[in-house]
Amino acid sequence: MGTVEETLKCPVCQDFFTDPVTLPCGHDFCLTCIQAVWETDESDKGPVFCPECQVFLPSDLTLEINTSLQTKVKDFTTNRTSTAEPRTTTSSNATKSSSTIHCDHCIDTPSVAIRTCLTCDASLCQAHALLHQQRSALREHTVVEVTGDLLSLKCREHRDELKFFCMEERVPVCCLCVLIGIHKNHKVSQLHEACTDFKKSAADFRERVSDKYSRIRVVLDGDERLMMQIIDAEETYMTEWLEARRGIMEAQIKEIDNLSSPALDSNSAHPKLEICQDKKQVFWRQQPVSEALSAQPYDSQYSVLTQESFTTGRHYWEVIVQEKPYWLIGVTTGSVNKKTGQSPSSLGVNSTSWCIYHGDGQYLACHDTQEKQLVQSLSTPC
C-alpha cells in the first residue's frame, strides 16, 4: 500500500497530486509545483528542467493535465477516506496546512512566505524578503518564488545551488559538478548568462523566421498580382475574340438570310409537274393537263429547271424528296434549251453536266456518260 501511495505523490510537495502533469522525461508533478520550480513568468521565460532527473526541457513546453493519473489519485484518496472515516478531518487539515509555507525567520508569529532563499535554505515572508534586498551581505543570495521543496532547485548529488549551465549536455549544474563531478572539464556558463543567451537566440530565430515569412508573403503577393493580371488579360482577349467571332457569324447569317434560294422555272416544267407559288416546291400534278399545256413540245422526261444561274462562288442546296423512288438532280455549265434539242434529262451524260441519280435504292454520280456508285453511310429521308 505504501508503494502505491508514493507513486501518487508529487516529489516537490510530497502530497497527493493536484492537477498532475507529466514531463517528456516521464516524471510527474503537480501543475502548481512545477510552475513554482520553473518560476513561470509569461513575460520572461527561460530554460526549464526536470527537478527529478535534471534533464533540460524546451522553454515553450505545453503542460497538459494527466487525466489518467488524476483519476487514480482521486480513486485512491476516496477509497482511503471511506476506510478511515474518523481521520478525514485531520487529514484534510494536515493537507491544507502543508500547502501553506511559512517564513522560517518568523518564530513567534508565523507569517506566510512569499519567497525562498536558496543560499540560506529558508522561506521568507515579505519583510524578510525585503531585508534580503536591502542588506549588501544578503544581496547576492539567490532568491526565488516560494517553494516547499528546496532540493528540487538544487543539485541532487551535491545539494548545492544550480548556478551554472553545462553547454555540452545542456543541463543546469552546481559548482561541485563542474569541479569534481561528472561535468568536469565540460564547457559551462553561468545560469543567468545561459538564460540570456537562450532568450537572445530565440529572439534572433524568431526574427529570422518572421523576416523569411515576410519575404515569402511579398513574393506570394507579387505572384498573385501577376496571375490576376494574366487572367484579366486572358479574359479581355477571349471576350474580344468571342465578340469578333460573333460579329462574323452574325454577318454570315445575315448574308445567308439575304441570299435567295434558286427558284424553279415554271415555264421549263413538264406539264405533269405543278410548281408551288413560292417556286421552291414541285409536285406531281393532280388535275388533268390542259390542252394548251399538252400541245407544247416538252421532253419526255419529267423535269424542271431553276430560274437563276451562277458564274462564281460556292453554293449549297438542300433537296427533300418525298415518296419518289427515282429522281435526279444536277448542274450544268452550259445553257439548257429544249428548243435546241438539249433537254434537262440529259444531265450527266455529257462533259458539261453532272448529276446524282437515285434508283432502286442506289445512288449514282454521273458525268459524261460515266457512272460511279456512291456509298450511302446514313439513311436519307427519301
Coordinates of N, CA, C and O in Angstrom, one line a residue, residues 173-263:
V173 N 23.8 22.9 -13.6 CA 24.7 22.1 -12.7 C 25.2 23.1 -11.6 O 25.0 24.3 -11.7
C174 N 25.8 22.5 -10.6 CA 26.3 23.2 -9.5 C 27.8 23.4 -9.6 O 28.4 22.8 -10.5
C175 N 28.4 24.1 -8.7 CA 29.9 24.3 -8.8 C 30.7 23.0 -8.6 O 31.7 22.7 -9.3
L176 N 30.2 22.1 -7.7 CA 30.9 20.8 -7.5 C 30.8 19.9 -8.7 O 31.7 19.1 -9.0
C177 N 29.7 20.0 -9.4 CA 29.6 19.2 -10.6 C 30.6 19.6 -11.6 O 31.2 18.7 -12.4
V178 N 31.0 20.9 -11.7 CA 31.9 21.3 -12.7 C 33.4 21.0 -12.2 O 34.2 20.7 -13.0
L179 N 33.6 21.1 -10.8 CA 34.9 20.9 -10.3 C 35.3 19.4 -10.2 O 36.4 19.0 -10.6
I180 N 34.4 18.6 -9.6 CA 34.8 17.2 -9.3 C 33.8 16.2 -9.8 O 34.0 15.0 -9.7
G181 N 32.7 16.7 -10.3 CA 31.6 15.8 -10.7 C 31.7 15.4 -12.2 O 32.7 15.5 -12.8
I182 N 30.6 14.9 -12.6 CA 30.5 14.3 -14.0 C 30.6 15.3 -15.1 O 30.8 15.0 -16.3
H183 N 30.5 16.6 -14.7 CA 30.6 17.7 -15.7 C 32.0 18.4 -15.7 O 32.1 19.4 -16.3
K184 N 32.9 17.7 -15.1 CA 34.3 18.2 -15.0 C 34.9 18.3 -16.4 O 34.7 17.4 -17.2
N185 N 35.5 19.4 -16.7 CA 36.2 19.7 -18.0 C 35.1 20.0 -19.1 O 35.5 20.2 -20.3
H186 N 33.8 20.1 -18.7 CA 32.8 20.4 -19.7 C 32.8 22.0 -19.8 O 33.1 22.7 -18.9
K187 N 32.4 22.4 -21.0 CA 32.2 23.9 -21.2 C 30.9 24.3 -20.5 O 29.8 23.8 -20.8
V188 N 31.1 25.3 -19.6 CA 29.9 25.7 -18.8 C 29.8 27.3 -18.9 O 30.8 27.9 -19.2
S189 N 28.7 27.8 -18.5 CA 28.5 29.2 -18.4 C 27.6 29.5 -17.2 O 26.9 28.5 -16.8
Q190 N 27.5 30.7 -16.7 CA 26.6 31.0 -15.6 C 25.2 30.8 -16.1 O 24.9 31.1 -17.2
L191 N 24.4 30.4 -15.1 CA 23.0 30.0 -15.5 C 22.2 31.2 -16.0 O 21.5 31.1 -17.0
H192 N 22.4 32.4 -15.4 CA 21.7 33.6 -15.8 C 22.2 34.0 -17.2 O 21.4 34.5 -18.0
E193 N 23.5 33.8 -17.5 CA 24.0 34.2 -18.8 C 23.5 33.2 -19.9 O 23.1 33.6 -21.0
A194 N 23.4 31.9 -19.5 CA 22.8 30.9 -20.4 C 21.3 31.3 -20.7 O 20.9 31.2 -21.9
C195 N 20.6 31.7 -19.7 CA 19.2 32.1 -19.9 C 19.1 33.3 -20.9 O 18.3 33.3 -21.8
T196 N 20.0 34.3 -20.7 CA 20.1 35.4 -21.5 C 20.4 35.1 -23.0 O 19.8 35.5 -23.9
D197 N 21.4 34.2 -23.1 CA 21.8 33.7 -24.4 C 20.7 33.0 -25.1 O 20.4 33.2 -26.3
F198 N 20.0 32.1 -24.4 CA 18.9 31.4 -25.0 C 17.7 32.3 -25.4 O 17.2 32.1 -26.5
K199 N 17.5 33.3 -24.6 CA 16.4 34.2 -24.9 C 16.8 35.0 -26.2 O 16.0 35.3 -27.0
K200 N 18.1 35.4 -26.2 CA 18.6 36.2 -27.4 C 18.5 35.3 -28.6 O 18.1 35.8 -29.7
S201 N 19.0 34.0 -28.5 CA 18.9 33.1 -29.6 C 17.5 32.9 -30.1 O 17.2 32.9 -31.3
A202 N 16.6 32.8 -29.1 CA 15.2 32.6 -29.5 C 14.6 33.8 -30.2 O 13.9 33.7 -31.2
A203 N 15.0 35.0 -29.7 CA 14.6 36.2 -30.3 C 15.1 36.4 -31.7 O 14.4 36.8 -32.6
D204 N 16.5 36.0 -31.9 CA 17.1 36.1 -33.2 C 16.4 35.1 -34.2 O 16.1 35.5 -35.3
F205 N 16.1 33.9 -33.7 CA 15.5 32.9 -34.5 C 14.1 33.4 -34.9 O 13.6 33.2 -36.1
R206 N 13.3 33.9 -33.9 CA 12.0 34.4 -34.2 C 12.1 35.5 -35.2 O 11.2 35.6 -36.1
E207 N 13.1 36.4 -35.1 CA 13.2 37.5 -36.1 C 13.5 37.0 -37.5 O 13.0 37.5 -38.5
R208 N 14.4 35.9 -37.6 CA 14.8 35.4 -38.9 C 13.5 34.7 -39.5 O 13.3 34.8 -40.7
V209 N 12.8 34.0 -38.7 CA 11.6 33.3 -39.2 C 10.6 34.3 -39.7 O 10.0 34.2 -40.8
S210 N 10.4 35.4 -38.9 CA 9.5 36.5 -39.3 C 9.9 37.1 -40.6 O 9.1 37.4 -41.5
D211 N 11.2 37.4 -40.7 CA 11.8 38.0 -41.9 C 11.6 37.1 -43.1 O 11.2 37.6 -44.2
K212 N 11.8 35.8 -42.9 CA 11.7 34.9 -44.0 C 10.3 34.8 -44.5 O 10.0 34.9 -45.7
Y213 N 9.4 34.7 -43.6 CA 8.0 34.6 -44.0 C 7.5 35.9 -44.5 O 6.5 36.0 -45.4
S214 N 8.0 37.0 -44.1 CA 7.7 38.3 -44.7 C 8.1 38.4 -46.1 O 7.3 38.9 -47.0
R215 N 9.3 37.9 -46.4 CA 9.8 37.9 -47.8 C 8.9 36.9 -48.7 O 8.6 37.2 -49.8
I216 N 8.5 35.8 -48.1 CA 7.7 34.8 -48.8 C 6.3 35.5 -49.1 O 5.8 35.3 -50.2
R217 N 5.8 36.2 -48.1 CA 4.5 36.9 -48.3 C 4.6 37.9 -49.5 O 3.7 38.1 -50.3
V218 N 5.7 38.6 -49.5 CA 5.9 39.6 -50.6 C 6.0 38.9 -51.9 O 5.3 39.4 -52.9
V219 N 6.7 37.8 -52.0 CA 6.8 37.1 -53.3 C 5.4 36.5 -53.7 O 5.0 36.6 -54.8
L220 N 4.7 36.0 -52.7 CA 3.3 35.4 -53.0 C 2.4 36.5 -53.4 O 1.6 36.3 -54.4
D221 N 2.5 37.7 -52.8 CA 1.6 38.8 -53.2 C 1.9 39.2 -54.6 O 1.0 39.5 -55.4
G222 N 3.2 39.3 -54.9 CA 3.6 39.7 -56.3 C 3.1 38.6 -57.3 O 2.6 39.0 -58.4
D223 N 3.3 37.3 -57.0 CA 2.8 36.3 -57.9 C 1.3 36.4 -58.0 O 0.7 36.2 -59.1
E224 N 0.6 36.7 -56.9 CA -0.9 36.8 -57.0 C -1.3 37.9 -58.0 O -2.2 37.7 -58.8
R225 N -0.6 39.1 -57.8 CA -1.0 40.2 -58.7 C -0.7 39.9 -60.1 O -1.5 40.2 -61.0
L226 N 0.5 39.2 -60.4 CA 0.8 38.8 -61.7 C -0.2 37.9 -62.4 O -0.6 38.1 -63.5
M227 N -0.6 36.9 -61.6 CA -1.5 35.9 -62.1 C -2.9 36.6 -62.3 O -3.6 36.2 -63.3
M228 N -3.3 37.5 -61.5 CA -4.6 38.2 -61.7 C -4.5 39.0 -62.9 O -5.5 39.1 -63.7
Q229 N -3.3 39.7 -63.2 CA -3.2 40.4 -64.4 C -3.2 39.5 -65.7 O -3.9 39.9 -66.7
I230 N -2.6 38.4 -65.6 CA -2.7 37.4 -66.7 C -4.1 37.0 -66.9 O -4.6 36.9 -68.1
I231 N -4.8 36.6 -65.9 CA -6.2 36.2 -66.0 C -7.0 37.3 -66.6 O -7.9 37.1 -67.5
D232 N -6.8 38.5 -66.1 CA -7.6 39.7 -66.7 C -7.3 39.9 -68.1 O -8.2 40.1 -69.0
A233 N -6.0 39.7 -68.5 CA -5.6 39.9 -69.9 C -6.3 38.8 -70.8 O -6.8 39.1 -71.9
E234 N -6.2 37.6 -70.3 CA -6.8 36.4 -71.0 C -8.3 36.6 -71.1 O -8.9 36.4 -72.2
E235 N -8.9 37.1 -70.1 CA -10.4 37.3 -70.1 C -10.7 38.4 -71.2 O -11.7 38.3 -71.9
T236 N -9.9 39.5 -71.2 CA -10.2 40.6 -72.1 C -10.0 40.1 -73.6 O -10.8 40.3 -74.5
Y237 N -8.9 39.3 -73.8 CA -8.6 38.8 -75.1 C -9.7 37.8 -75.6 O -10.2 37.9 -76.7
M238 N -10.1 36.9 -74.7 CA -11.2 36.0 -75.1 C -12.5 36.7 -75.3 O -13.3 36.3 -76.3
T239 N -12.8 37.7 -74.5 CA -14.0 38.4 -74.7 C -14.0 39.1 -76.1 O -15.0 39.1 -76.8
E240 N -12.9 39.8 -76.4 CA -12.8 40.5 -77.7 C -12.8 39.5 -78.8 O -13.5 39.7 -79.9
W241 N -12.2 38.3 -78.7 CA -12.2 37.3 -79.7 C -13.6 36.8 -80.0 O -14.0 36.6 -81.1
L242 N -14.3 36.5 -78.9 CA -15.7 36.0 -79.0 C -16.6 37.0 -79.6 O -17.5 36.7 -80.4
E243 N -16.4 38.3 -79.2 CA -17.2 39.3 -79.8 C -17.0 39.4 -81.3 O -17.9 39.6 -82.1
A244 N -15.7 39.3 -81.7 CA -15.3 39.3 -83.1 C -15.9 38.2 -83.9 O -16.5 38.3 -85.0
R245 N -15.8 37.0 -83.3 CA -16.4 35.8 -83.9 C -17.9 35.9 -84.0 O -18.5 35.5 -85.0
R246 N -18.5 36.5 -83.0 CA -20.0 36.6 -83.0 C -20.4 37.6 -84.1 O -21.3 37.4 -84.8
G247 N -19.5 38.7 -84.3 CA -19.8 39.6 -85.4 C -19.7 39.0 -86.7 O -20.6 39.2 -87.6
I248 N -18.7 38.1 -86.9 CA -18.5 37.4 -88.2 C -19.7 36.5 -88.4 O -20.2 36.4 -89.5
M249 N -20.1 35.7 -87.4 CA -21.1 34.8 -87.6 C -22.5 35.5 -87.9 O -23.3 35.0 -88.7
E250 N -22.7 36.6 -87.2 CA -23.9 37.3 -87.4 C -23.9 37.9 -88.8 O -25.0 37.9 -89.5
A251 N -22.7 38.3 -89.3 CA -22.7 38.8 -90.7 C -22.9 37.7 -91.7 O -23.6 37.9 -92.7
Q252 N -22.4 36.5 -91.4 CA -22.6 35.4 -92.3 C -24.0 34.9 -92.3 O -24.6 34.6 -93.4
I253 N -24.6 34.9 -91.1 CA -26.1 34.6 -91.0 C -26.9 35.6 -91.8 O -27.8 35.2 -92.5
K254 N -26.6 36.9 -91.6 CA -27.3 37.9 -92.4 C -27.1 37.7 -93.9 O -28.1 37.9 -94.6
E255 N -25.9 37.4 -94.3 CA -25.6 37.2 -95.7 C -26.4 36.0 -96.2 O -27.0 36.1 -97.3
I256 N -26.4 35.0 -95.4 CA -27.2 33.8 -95.9 C -28.7 34.1 -95.9 O -29.4 33.7 -96.9
D257 N -29.1 34.8 -94.9 CA -30.6 35.2 -95.0 C -30.9 36.0 -96.2 O -32.0 36.0 -96.7
N258 N -30.0 36.9 -96.6 CA -30.2 37.8 -97.7 C -30.2 37.0 -99.0 O -30.7 37.5 -100.0
L259 N -29.5 35.9 -99.0 CA -29.4 35.1 -100.3 C -30.8 34.4 -100.5 O -31.3 33.8 -99.6
S260 N -31.2 34.5 -101.7 CA -32.5 33.8 -102.1 C -32.1 32.5 -102.7 O -31.2 32.4 -103.6
S261 N -32.8 31.5 -102.3 CA -32.6 30.2 -102.9 C -33.0 30.1 -104.3 O -34.0 30.9 -104.7
P262 N -32.4 29.3 -105.2 CA -32.8 29.2 -106.6 C -34.3 28.9 -106.7 O -34.8 27.9 -106.1
A263 N -35.0 29.7 -107.5 CA -36.4 29.5 -107.7 C -36.6 28.6 -108.9 O -35.8 28.6 -109.9

